[in-house]
CSV table of C-alpha atoms in Angstrom, one decimal:
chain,number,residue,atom,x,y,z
C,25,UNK,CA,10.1,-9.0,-6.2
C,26,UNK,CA,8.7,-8.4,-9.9
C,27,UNK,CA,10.0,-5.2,-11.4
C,28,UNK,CA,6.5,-4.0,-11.4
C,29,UNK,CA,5.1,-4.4,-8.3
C,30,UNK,CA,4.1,-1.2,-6.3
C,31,UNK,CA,4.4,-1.9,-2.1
C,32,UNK,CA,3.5,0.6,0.2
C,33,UNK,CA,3.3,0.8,3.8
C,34,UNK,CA,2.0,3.2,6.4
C,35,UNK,CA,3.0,4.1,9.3
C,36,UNK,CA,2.8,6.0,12.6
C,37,UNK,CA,5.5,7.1,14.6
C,38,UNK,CA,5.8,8.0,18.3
C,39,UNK,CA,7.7,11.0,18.9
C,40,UNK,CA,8.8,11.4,22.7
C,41,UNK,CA,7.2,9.9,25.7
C,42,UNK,CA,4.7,11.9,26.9
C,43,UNK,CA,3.0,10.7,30.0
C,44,UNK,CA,0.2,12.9,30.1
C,45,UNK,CA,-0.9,13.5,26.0
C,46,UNK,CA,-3.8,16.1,26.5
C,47,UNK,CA,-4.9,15.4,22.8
C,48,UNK,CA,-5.6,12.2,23.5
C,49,UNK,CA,-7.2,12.5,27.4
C,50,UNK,CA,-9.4,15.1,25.5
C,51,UNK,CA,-10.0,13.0,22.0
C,52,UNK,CA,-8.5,15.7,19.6
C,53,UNK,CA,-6.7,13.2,17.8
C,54,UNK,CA,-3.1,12.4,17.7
C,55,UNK,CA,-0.7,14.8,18.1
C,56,UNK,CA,2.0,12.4,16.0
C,57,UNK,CA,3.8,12.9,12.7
C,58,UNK,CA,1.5,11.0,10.0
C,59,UNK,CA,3.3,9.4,7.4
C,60,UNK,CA,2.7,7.8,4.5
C,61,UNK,CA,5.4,5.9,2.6
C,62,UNK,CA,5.5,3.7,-0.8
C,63,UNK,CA,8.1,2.0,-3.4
C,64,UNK,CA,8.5,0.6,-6.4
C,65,UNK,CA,11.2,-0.4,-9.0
C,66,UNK,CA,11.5,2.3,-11.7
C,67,UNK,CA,13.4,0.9,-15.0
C,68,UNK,CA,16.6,3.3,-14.8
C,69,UNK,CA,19.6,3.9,-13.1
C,70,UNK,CA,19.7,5.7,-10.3
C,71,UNK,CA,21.6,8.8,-11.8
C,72,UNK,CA,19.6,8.8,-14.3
C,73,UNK,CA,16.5,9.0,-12.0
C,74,UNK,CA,18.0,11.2,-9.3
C,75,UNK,CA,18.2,13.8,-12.5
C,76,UNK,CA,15.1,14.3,-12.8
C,77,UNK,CA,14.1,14.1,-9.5
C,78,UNK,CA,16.4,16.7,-8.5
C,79,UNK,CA,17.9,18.3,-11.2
C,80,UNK,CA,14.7,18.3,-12.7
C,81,UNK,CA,12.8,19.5,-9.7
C,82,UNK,CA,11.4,22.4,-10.7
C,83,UNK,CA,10.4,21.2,-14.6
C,84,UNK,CA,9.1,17.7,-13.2
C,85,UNK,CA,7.3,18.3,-10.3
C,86,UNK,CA,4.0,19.6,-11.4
C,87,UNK,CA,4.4,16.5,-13.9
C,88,UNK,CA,4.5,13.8,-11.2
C,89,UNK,CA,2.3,15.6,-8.8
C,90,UNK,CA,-0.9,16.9,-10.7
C,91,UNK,CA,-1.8,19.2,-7.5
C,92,UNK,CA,0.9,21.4,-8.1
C,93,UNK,CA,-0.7,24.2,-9.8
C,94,UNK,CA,2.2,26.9,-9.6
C,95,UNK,CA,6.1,26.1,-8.7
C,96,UNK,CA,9.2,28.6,-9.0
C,97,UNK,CA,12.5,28.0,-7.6
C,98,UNK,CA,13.4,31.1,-4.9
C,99,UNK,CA,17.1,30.8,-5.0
C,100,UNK,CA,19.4,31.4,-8.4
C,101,UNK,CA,21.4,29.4,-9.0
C,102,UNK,CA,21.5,25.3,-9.9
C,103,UNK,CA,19.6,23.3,-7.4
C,104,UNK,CA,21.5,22.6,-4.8
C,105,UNK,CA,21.6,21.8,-1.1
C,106,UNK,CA,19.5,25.0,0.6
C,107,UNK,CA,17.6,25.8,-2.5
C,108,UNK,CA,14.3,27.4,-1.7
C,109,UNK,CA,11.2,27.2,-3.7
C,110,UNK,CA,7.2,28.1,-3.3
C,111,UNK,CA,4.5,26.0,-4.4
C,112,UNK,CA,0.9,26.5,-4.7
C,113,UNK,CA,-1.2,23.2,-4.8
C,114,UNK,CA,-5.2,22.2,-4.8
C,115,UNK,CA,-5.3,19.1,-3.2
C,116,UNK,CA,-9.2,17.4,-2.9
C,117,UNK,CA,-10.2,21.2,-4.0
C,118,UNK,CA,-8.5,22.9,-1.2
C,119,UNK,CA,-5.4,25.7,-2.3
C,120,UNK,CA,-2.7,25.7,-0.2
C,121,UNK,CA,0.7,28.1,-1.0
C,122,UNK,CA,4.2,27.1,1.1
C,123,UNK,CA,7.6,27.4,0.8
C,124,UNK,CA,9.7,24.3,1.0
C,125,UNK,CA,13.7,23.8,1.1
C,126,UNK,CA,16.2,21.4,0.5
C,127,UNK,CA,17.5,19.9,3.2
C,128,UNK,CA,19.1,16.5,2.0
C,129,UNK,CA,20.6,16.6,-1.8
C,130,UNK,CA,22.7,13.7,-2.8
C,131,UNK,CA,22.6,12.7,-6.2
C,132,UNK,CA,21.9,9.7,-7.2
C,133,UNK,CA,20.9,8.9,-3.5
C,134,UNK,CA,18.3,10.8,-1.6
C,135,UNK,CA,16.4,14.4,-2.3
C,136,UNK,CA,14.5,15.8,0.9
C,137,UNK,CA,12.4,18.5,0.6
C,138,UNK,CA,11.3,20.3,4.3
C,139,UNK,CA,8.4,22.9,4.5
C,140,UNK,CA,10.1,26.3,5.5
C,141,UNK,CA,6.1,27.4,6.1
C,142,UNK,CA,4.0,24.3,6.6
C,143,UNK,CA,5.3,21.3,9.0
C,144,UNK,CA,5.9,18.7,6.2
C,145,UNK,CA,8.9,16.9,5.0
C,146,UNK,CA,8.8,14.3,1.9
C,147,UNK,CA,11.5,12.5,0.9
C,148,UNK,CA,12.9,10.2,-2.2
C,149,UNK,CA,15.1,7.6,-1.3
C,150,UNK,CA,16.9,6.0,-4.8
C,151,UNK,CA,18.6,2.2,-4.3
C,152,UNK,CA,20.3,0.4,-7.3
C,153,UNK,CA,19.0,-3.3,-8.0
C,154,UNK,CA,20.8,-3.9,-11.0
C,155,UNK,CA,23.3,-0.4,-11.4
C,156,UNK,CA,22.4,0.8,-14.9
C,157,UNK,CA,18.9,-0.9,-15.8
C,158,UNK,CA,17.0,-0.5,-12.2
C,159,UNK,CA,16.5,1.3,-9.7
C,160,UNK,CA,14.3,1.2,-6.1
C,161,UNK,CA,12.6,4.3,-5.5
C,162,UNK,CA,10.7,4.7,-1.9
C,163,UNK,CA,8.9,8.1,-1.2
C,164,UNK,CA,7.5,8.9,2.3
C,165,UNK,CA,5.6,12.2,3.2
C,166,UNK,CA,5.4,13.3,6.6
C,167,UNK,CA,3.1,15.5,7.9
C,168,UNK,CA,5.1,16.6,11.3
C,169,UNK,CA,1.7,18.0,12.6
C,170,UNK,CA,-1.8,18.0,12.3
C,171,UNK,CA,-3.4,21.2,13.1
C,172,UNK,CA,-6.3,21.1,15.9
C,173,UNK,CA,-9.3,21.7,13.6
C,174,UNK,CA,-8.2,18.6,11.7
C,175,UNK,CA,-8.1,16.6,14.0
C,176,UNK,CA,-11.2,14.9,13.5
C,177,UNK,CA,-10.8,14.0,10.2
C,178,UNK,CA,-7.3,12.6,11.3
C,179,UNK,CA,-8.2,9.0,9.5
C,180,UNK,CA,-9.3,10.7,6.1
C,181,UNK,CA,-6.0,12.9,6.3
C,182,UNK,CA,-3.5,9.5,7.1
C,183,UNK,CA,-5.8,8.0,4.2
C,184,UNK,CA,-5.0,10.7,1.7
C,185,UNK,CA,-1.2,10.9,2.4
C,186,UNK,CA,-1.2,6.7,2.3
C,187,UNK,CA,-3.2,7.6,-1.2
C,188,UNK,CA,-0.7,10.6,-2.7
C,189,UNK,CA,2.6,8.2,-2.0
C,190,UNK,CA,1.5,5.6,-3.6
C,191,UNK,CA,0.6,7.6,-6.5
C,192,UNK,CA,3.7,9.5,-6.5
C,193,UNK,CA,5.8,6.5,-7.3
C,194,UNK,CA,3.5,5.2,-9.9
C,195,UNK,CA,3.5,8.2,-11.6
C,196,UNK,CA,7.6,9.2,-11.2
C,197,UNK,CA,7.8,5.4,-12.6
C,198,UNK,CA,5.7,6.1,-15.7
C,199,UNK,CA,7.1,9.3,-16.7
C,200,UNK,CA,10.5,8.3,-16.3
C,201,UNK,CA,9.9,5.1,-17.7
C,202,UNK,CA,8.2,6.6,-20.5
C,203,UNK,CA,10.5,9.5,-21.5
C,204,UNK,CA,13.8,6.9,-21.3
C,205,UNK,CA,11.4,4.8,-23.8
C,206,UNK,CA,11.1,7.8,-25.8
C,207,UNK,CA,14.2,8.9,-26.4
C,208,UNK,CA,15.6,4.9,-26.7
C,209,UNK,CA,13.2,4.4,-29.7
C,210,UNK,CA,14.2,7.9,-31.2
C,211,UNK,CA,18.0,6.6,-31.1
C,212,UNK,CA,17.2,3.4,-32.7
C,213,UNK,CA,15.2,4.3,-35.4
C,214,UNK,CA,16.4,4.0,-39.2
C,215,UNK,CA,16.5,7.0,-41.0
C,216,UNK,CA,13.9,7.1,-43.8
């Protein structure tokens, strides 16, 4: 696969059998998690990227994800397993404020974040391809639950999460791409 090449896919998991789904017998929509999931190879190892990814959290966040308007971590302390922080976002001009913990934390591996207020989970998933040059980054949002009185615009919502992971790993690719570009040149230029 070219080192460049951005794949995404989308998909829609069944949770339990249900044989009687009133959502659907009364055309509300789907009551199922909506996910939206997308990777690409990002020029780095995978410490390097899980850094600032998750060390980073809190400084690169609003970088990669232009919706975030406010962030603050809740708990003191280095980021960690359990830390707990609070976001305010404006995504297609609505605000939205929710708390969000982290539930998976293994560096250079996998950072989950979980809504502690809204039923969401995302997830970045980090996978060497060549140990200290490359590194396969996947991110997937879930959206554990669609409330009722969105339910009719169910399509535009799977459409805008299918839209926001794809552009969360091109952006996480160019800004760390471009910082480790950065700091390489500033190392190898000769002094004047």
């Amino acid at each position: 696969m070219p080192v460049n090449q951005l794949n995404w896919e989308f998909t829609n998991q069944k949770g339990s059998s249900n044989m009687f789904n009133l959502g659907s017998m009364l055309n509300l929509g789907s009551t199922e998690p909506v996910i939206g999931k997308a990777h690409t190879i990002v020029e780095c190892s995978a410490n390097e990227l899980f850094q600032y990814l998750g060390e980073g959290l809190f400084e690169n966040y609003p970088k990669w994800s232009s919706e975030v308007k406010e962030l603050e971590q809740i708990t003191p302390g280095p980021i960690k397993l359990g830390t707990v922080g609070r976001q305010v976002r404006i995504d297609q001009g609505r605000r939205t404020e929710s708390k969000f913990k982290i539930s998976t934390y293994e560096p250079g591996v996998r950072l989950t974040l979980v809504g502690v207020s809204d039923p969401y989970r995302c997830t970045y998933e980090l996978q060497a391809v060549h140990p200290e040059h490359s590194t396969k980054l996947t991110f997937s949002f879930e959206l554990l639950e669609i409330l009722a009185i969105m339910r009719p615009f169910e399509g535009l919502v799977r459409a805008a999460i299918k839209d926001g992971a794809e552009r969360t790993v091109q952006n996480i690719k160019r800004l760390v791409e471009t910082e480790k570009s950065m700091k390489t040149s500033i190392i190898h230029r000769e002094p004047l």
